[in-house]
PDB file of C-alpha atoms and ligand atoms in Angstrom:
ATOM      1  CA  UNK A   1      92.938  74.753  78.467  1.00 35.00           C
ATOM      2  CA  UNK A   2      89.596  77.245  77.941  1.00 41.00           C
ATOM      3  CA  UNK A   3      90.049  78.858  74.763  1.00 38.00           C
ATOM      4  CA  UNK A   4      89.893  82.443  76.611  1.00 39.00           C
ATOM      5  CA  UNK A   5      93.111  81.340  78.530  1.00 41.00           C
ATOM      6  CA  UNK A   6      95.583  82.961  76.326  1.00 40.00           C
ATOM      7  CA  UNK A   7      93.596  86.310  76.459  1.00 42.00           C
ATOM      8  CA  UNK A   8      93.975  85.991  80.173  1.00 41.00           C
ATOM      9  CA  UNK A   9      97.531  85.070  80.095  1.00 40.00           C
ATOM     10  CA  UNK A  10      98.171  88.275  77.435  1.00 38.00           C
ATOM     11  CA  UNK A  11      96.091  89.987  80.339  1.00 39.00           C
ATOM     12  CA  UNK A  12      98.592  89.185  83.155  1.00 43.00           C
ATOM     13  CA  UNK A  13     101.485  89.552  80.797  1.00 41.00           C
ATOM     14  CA  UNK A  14     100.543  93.228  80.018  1.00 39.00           C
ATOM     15  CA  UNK A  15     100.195  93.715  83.616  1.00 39.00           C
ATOM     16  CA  UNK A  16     103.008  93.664  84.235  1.00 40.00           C
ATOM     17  CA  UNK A  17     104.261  95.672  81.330  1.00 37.00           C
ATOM     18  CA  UNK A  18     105.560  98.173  83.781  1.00 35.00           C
ATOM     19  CA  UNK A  19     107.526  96.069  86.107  1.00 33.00           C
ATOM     20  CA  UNK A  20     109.207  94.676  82.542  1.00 33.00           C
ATOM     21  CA  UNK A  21     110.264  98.657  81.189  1.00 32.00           C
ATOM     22  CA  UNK A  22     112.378  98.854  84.590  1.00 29.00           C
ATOM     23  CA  UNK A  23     114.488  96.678  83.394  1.00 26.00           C
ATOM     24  CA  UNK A  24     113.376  94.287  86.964  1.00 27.00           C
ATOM     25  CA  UNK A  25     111.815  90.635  86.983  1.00 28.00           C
ATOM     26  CA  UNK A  26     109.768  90.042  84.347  1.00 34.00           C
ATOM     27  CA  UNK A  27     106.516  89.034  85.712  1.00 49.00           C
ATOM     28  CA  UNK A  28     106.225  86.541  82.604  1.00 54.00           C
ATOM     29  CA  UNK A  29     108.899  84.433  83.908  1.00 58.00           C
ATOM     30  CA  UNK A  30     108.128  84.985  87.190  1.00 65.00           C
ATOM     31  CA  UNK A  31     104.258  83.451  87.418  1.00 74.00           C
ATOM     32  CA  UNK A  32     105.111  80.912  84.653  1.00 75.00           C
ATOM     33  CA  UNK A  33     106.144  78.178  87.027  1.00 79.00           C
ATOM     34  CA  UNK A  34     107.266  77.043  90.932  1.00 82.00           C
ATOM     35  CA  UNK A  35     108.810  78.573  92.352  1.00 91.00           C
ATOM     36  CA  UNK A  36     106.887  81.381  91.915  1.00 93.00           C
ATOM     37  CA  UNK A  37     108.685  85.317  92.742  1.00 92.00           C
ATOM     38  CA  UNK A  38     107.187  87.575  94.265  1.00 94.00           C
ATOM     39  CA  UNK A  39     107.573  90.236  91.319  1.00 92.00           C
ATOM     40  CA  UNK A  40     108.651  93.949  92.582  1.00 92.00           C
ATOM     41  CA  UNK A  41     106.796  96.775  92.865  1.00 95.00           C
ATOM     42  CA  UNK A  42     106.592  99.486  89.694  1.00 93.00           C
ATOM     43  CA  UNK A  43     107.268 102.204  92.773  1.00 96.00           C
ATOM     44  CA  UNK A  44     108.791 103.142  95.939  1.00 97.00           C
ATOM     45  CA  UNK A  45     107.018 102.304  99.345  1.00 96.00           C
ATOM     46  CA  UNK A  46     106.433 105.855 100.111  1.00 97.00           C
ATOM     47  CA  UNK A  47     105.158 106.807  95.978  1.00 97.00           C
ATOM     48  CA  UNK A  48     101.381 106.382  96.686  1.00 98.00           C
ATOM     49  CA  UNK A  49     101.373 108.548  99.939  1.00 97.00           C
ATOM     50  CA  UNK A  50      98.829 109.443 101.362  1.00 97.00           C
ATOM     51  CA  UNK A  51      96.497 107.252 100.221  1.00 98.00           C
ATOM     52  CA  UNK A  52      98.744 103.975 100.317  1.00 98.00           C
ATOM     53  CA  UNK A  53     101.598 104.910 103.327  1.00 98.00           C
ATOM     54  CA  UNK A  54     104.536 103.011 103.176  1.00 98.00           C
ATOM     55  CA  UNK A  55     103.709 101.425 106.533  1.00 98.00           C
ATOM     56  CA  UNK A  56     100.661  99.891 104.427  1.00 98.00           C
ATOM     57  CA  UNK A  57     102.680  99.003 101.728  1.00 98.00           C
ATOM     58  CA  UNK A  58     105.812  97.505 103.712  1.00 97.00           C
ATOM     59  CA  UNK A  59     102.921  95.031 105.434  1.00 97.00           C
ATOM     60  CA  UNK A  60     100.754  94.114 102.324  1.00 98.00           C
ATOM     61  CA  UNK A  61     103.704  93.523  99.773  1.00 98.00           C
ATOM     62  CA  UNK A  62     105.886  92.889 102.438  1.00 97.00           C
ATOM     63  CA  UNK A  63     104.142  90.391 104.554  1.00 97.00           C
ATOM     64  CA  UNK A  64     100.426  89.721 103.177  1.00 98.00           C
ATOM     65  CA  UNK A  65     101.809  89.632  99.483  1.00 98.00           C
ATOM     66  CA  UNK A  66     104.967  87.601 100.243  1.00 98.00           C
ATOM     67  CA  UNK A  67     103.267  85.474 102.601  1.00 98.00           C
ATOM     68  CA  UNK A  68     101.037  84.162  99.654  1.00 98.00           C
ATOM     69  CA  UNK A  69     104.183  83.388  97.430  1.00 97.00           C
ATOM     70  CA  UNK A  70     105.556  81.687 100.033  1.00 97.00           C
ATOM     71  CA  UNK A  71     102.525  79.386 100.664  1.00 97.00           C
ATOM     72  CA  UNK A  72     102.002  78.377  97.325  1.00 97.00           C
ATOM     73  CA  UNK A  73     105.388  77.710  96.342  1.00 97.00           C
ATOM     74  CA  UNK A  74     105.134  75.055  99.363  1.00 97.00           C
ATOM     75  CA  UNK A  75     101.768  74.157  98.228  1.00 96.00           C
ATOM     76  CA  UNK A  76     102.858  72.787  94.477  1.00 95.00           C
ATOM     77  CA  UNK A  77     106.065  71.679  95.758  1.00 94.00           C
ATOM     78  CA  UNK A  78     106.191  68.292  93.792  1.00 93.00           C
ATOM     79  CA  UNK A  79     102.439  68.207  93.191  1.00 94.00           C
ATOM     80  CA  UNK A  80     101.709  68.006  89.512  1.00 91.00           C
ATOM     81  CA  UNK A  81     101.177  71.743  90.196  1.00 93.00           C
ATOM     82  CA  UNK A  82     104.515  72.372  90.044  1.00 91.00           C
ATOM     83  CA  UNK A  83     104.890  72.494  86.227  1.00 90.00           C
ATOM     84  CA  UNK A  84     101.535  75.074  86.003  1.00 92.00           C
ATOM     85  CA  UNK A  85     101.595  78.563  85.153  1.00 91.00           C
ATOM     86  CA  UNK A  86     100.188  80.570  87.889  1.00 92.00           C
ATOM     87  CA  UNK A  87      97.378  81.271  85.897  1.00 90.00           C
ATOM     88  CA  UNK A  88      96.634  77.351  84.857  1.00 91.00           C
ATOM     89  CA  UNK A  89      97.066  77.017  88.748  1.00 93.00           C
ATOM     90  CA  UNK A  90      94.219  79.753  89.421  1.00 93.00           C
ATOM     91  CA  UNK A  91      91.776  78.233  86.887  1.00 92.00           C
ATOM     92  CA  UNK A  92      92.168  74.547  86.946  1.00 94.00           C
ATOM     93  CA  UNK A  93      91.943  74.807  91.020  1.00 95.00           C
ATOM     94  CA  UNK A  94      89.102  77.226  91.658  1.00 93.00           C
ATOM     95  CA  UNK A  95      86.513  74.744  93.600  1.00 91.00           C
ATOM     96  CA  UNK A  96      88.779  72.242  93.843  1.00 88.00           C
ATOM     97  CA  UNK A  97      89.025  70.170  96.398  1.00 85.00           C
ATOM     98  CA  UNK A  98      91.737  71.691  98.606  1.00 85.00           C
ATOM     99  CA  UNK A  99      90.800  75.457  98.874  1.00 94.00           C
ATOM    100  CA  UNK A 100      94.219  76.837  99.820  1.00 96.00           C
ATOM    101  CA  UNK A 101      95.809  75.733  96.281  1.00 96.00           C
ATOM    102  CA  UNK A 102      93.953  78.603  94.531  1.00 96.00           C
ATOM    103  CA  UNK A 103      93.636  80.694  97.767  1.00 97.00           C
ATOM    104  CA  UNK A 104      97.097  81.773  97.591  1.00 97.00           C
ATOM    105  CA  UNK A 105      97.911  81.139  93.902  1.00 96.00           C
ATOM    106  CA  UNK A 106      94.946  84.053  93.275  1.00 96.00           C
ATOM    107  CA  UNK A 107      95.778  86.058  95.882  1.00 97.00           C
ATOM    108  CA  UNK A 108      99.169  86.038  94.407  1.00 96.00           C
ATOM    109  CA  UNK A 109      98.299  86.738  90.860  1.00 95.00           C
ATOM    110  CA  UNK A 110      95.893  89.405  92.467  1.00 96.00           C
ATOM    111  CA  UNK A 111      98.107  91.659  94.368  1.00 96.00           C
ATOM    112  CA  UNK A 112     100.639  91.588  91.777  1.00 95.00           C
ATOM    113  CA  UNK A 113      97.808  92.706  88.967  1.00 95.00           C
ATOM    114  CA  UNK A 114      96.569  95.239  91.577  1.00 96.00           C
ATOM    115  CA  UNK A 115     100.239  96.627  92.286  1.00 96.00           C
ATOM    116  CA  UNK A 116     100.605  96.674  88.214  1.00 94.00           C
ATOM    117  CA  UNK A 117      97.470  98.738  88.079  1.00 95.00           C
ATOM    118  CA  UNK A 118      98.863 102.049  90.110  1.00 97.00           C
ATOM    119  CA  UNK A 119     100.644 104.543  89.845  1.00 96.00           C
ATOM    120  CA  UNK A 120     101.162 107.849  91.872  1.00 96.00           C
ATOM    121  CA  UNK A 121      98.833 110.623  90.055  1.00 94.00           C
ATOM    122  CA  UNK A 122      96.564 107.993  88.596  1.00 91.00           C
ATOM    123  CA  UNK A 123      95.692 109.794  85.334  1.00 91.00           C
ATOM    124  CA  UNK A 124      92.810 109.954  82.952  1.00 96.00           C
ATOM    125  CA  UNK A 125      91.865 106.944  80.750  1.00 98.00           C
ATOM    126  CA  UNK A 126      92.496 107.229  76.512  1.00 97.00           C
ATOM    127  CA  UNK A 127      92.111 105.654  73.776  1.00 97.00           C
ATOM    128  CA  UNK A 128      90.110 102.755  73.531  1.00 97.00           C
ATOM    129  CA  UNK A 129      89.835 102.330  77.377  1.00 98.00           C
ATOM    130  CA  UNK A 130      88.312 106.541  76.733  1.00 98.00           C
ATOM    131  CA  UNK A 131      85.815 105.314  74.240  1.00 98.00           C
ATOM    132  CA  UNK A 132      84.423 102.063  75.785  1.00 98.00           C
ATOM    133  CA  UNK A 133      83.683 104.169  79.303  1.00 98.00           C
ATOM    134  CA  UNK A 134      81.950 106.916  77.160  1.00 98.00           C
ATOM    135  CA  UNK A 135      80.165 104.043  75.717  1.00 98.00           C
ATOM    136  CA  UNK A 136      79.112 101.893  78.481  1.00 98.00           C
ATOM    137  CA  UNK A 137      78.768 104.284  81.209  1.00 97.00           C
ATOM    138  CA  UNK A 138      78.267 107.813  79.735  1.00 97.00           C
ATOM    139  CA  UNK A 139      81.115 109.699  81.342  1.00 97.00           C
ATOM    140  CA  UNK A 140      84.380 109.427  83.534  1.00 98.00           C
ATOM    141  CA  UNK A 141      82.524 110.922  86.666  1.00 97.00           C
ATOM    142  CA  UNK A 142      80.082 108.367  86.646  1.00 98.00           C
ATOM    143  CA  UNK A 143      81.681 105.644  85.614  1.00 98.00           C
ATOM    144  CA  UNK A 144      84.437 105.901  88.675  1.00 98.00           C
ATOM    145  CA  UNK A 145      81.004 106.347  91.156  1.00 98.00           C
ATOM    146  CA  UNK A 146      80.003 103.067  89.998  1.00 97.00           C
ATOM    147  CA  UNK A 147      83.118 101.908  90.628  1.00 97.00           C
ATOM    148  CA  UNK A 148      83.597 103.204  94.131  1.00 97.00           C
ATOM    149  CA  UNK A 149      80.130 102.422  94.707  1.00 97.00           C
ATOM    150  CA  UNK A 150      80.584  98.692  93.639  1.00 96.00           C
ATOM    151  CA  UNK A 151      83.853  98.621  95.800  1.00 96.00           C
ATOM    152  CA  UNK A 152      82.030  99.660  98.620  1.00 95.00           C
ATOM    153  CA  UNK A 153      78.972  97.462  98.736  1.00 94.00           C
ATOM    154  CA  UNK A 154      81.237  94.227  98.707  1.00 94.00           C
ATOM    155  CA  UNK A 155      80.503  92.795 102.072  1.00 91.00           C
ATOM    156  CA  UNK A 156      83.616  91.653 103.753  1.00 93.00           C
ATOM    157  CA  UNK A 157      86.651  90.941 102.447  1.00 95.00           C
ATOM    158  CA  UNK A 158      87.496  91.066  98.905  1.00 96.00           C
ATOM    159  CA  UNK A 159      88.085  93.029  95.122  1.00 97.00           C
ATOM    160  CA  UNK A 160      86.351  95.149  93.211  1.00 97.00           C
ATOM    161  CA  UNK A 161      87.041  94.282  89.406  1.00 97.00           C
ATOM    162  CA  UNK A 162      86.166  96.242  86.150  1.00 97.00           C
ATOM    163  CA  UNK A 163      86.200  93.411  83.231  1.00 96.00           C
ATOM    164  CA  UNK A 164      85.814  93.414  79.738  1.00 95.00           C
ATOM    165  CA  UNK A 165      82.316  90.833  79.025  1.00 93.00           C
ATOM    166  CA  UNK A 166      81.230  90.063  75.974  1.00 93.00           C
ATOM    167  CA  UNK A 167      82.788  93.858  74.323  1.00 94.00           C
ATOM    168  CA  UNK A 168      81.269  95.648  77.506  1.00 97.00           C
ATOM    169  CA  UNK A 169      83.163  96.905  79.801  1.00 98.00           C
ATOM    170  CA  UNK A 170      81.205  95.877  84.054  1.00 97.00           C
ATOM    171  CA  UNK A 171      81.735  95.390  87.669  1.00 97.00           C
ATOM    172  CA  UNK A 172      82.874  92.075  88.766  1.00 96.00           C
ATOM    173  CA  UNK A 173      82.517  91.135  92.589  1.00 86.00           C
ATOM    174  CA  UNK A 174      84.813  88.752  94.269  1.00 89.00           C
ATOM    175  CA  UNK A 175      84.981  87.802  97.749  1.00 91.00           C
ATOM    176  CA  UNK A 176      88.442  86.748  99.205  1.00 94.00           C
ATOM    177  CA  UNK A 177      90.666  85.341  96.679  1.00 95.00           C
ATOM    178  CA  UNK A 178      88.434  85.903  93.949  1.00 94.00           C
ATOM    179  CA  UNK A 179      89.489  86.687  90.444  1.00 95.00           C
ATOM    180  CA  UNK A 180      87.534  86.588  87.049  1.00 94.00           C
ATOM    181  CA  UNK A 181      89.814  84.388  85.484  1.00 92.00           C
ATOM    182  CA  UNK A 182      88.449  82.133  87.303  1.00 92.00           C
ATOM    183  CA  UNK A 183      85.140  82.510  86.019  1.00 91.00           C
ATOM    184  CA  UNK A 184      86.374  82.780  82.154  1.00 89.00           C
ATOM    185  CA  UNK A 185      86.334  86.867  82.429  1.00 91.00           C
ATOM    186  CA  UNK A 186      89.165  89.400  81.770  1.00 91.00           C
ATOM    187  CA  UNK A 187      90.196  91.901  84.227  1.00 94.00           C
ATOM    188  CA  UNK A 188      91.021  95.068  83.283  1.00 96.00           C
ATOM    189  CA  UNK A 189      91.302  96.941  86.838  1.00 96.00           C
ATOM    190  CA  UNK A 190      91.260  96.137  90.882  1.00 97.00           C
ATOM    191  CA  UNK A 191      90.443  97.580  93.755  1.00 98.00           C
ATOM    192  CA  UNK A 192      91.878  95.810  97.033  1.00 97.00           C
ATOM    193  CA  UNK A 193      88.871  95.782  99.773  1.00 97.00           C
ATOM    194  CA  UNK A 194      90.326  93.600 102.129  1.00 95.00           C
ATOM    195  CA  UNK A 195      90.835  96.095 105.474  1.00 94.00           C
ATOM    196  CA  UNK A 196      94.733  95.181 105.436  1.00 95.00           C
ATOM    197  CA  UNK A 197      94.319  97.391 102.361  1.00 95.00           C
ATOM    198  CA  UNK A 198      93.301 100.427 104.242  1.00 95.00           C
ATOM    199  CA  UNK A 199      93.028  99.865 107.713  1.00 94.00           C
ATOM    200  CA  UNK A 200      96.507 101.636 109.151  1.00 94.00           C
ATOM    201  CA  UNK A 201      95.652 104.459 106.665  1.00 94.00           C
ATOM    202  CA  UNK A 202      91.710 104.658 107.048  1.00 92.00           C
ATOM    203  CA  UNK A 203      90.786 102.645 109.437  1.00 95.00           C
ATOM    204  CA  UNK A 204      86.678 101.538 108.663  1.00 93.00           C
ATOM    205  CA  UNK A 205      87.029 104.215 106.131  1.00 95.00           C
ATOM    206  CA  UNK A 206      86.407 102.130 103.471  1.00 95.00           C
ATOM    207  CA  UNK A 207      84.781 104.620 101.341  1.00 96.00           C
ATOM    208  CA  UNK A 208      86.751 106.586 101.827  1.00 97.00           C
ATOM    209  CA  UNK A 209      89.781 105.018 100.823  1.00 98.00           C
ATOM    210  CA  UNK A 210      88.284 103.545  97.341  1.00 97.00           C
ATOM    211  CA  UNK A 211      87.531 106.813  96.451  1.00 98.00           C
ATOM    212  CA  UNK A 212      91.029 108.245  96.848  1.00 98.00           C
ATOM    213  CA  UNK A 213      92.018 104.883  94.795  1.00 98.00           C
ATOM    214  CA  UNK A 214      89.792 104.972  92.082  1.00 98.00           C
ATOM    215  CA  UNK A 215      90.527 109.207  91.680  1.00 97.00           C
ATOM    216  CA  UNK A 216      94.576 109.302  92.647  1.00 97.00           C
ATOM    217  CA  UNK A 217      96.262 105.942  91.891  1.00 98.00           C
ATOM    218  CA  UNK A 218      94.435 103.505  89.479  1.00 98.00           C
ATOM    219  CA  UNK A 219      97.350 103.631  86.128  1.00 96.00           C
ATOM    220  CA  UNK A 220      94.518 104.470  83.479  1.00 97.00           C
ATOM    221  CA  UNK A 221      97.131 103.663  81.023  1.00 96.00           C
ATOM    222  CA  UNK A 222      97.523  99.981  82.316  1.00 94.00           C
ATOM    223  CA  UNK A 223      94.350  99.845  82.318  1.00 96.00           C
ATOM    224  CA  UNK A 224      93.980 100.838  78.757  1.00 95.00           C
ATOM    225  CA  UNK A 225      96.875  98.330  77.830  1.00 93.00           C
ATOM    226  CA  UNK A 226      95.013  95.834  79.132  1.00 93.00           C
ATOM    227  CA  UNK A 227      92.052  95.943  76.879  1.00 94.00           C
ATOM    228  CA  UNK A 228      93.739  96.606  74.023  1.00 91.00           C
ATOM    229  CA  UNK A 229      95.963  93.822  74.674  1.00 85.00           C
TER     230      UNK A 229
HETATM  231 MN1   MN B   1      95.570  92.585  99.886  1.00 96.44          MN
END
């Protein structure tokens, strides 16, 4: 197992931090072997409104989110997979040989990290997640136009990650499925880009909608959590 693996599994753990305080599924035992649960969402369907409608959110969680538990739990049905953590599944597969393995086991881990990671009101960061954005990027302001920046130039579909690399906090681009775990990084935050993310509520708004994201809904305090972790 790499050596950052336990950082990444405290990562995901902490993610779900909020899930665990409502007394729900605990995300840990959840994503720590087949069959995999969906875990539940940290609000209502309608608690992100406007940005996120409850339409959105009863098709993505609903159907797009479910549909890749689903998958993968038929997937690693008695494969050797089926004794993996979700997050052994996501790094041991990435460029293996059958693509749909760590297709659905990251887009799994990613929706439920990206649920984890808002919260109606979004908030202002603190702490140590305060300090490291004064310190790599100057200010708040500009360090959420990088972000929405980033999020928009990702052609296609895919998710705009900030990571923690090497003590610095950066943007981490990741088309479809793609997660830093799988490239030995940390992920701290997410931004959905696929257009089932936006599309009933936007449309091709894409900017649009990353914006409202990044200044109404991102949990700053998750965030935080997550790099203190
Ligand atoms: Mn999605």
């Amino acid at each position: 197992m790499p050596a950052l693996s336990r950082r990444h599994f405290v990562a995901l753990a902490s993610a779900g931090s909020a899930v665990a305080a409502s007394g729900l599924i605990l995300p840990r035992r959840a994503l720590a072997a087949a069959p995999f649960l969906q875990p539940p969402l940290p609000f209502a369907d309608n608690a992100l409104a406007p940005v996120i409608s409850a339409q959105t959110i009863q098709f993505h969680y609903g159907k797009h989110h479910a549909g890749y538990f689903t998958q993968l739990n038929q997937l690693v049905a008695n494969t050797p997979w089926a004794t993996a953590t979700l997050e052994e599944i996501i790094v041991k597969s990435a460029g293996g040989e059958d693509p749909r393995i760590f297709n659905n086991a990251a887009q799994a881990a990613n929706h439920s990290f990206y649920w984890d990671g808002l919260k109606p009101g979004g908030g202002q960061p603190s702490g140590v997640l305060a300090e490291a954005i004064e310190r790599d990027f100057g200010d708040f302001a500009k360090f959420k136009d990088g972000f929405v920046s980033h999020a928009v130039g990702l052609f296609g579909s895919g998710w705009a990650w900030l990571i923690e690399d090497g003590g610095k906090l950066a943007f981490f681009d990741a088309g479809n499925a793609g997660t830093p775990l799988a490239h030995g990084k940390r992920p701290l935050a997410v931004v959905d880009v696929w257009e089932h993310a936006y599309y009933l509520d936007y449309q091709n708004r894409r900017a649009d909608h990353v914006r409202a994201v990044v200044d109404q809904l991102i949990n700053w305090d998750v965030v935080r959590d997550r790099l203190s972790a």
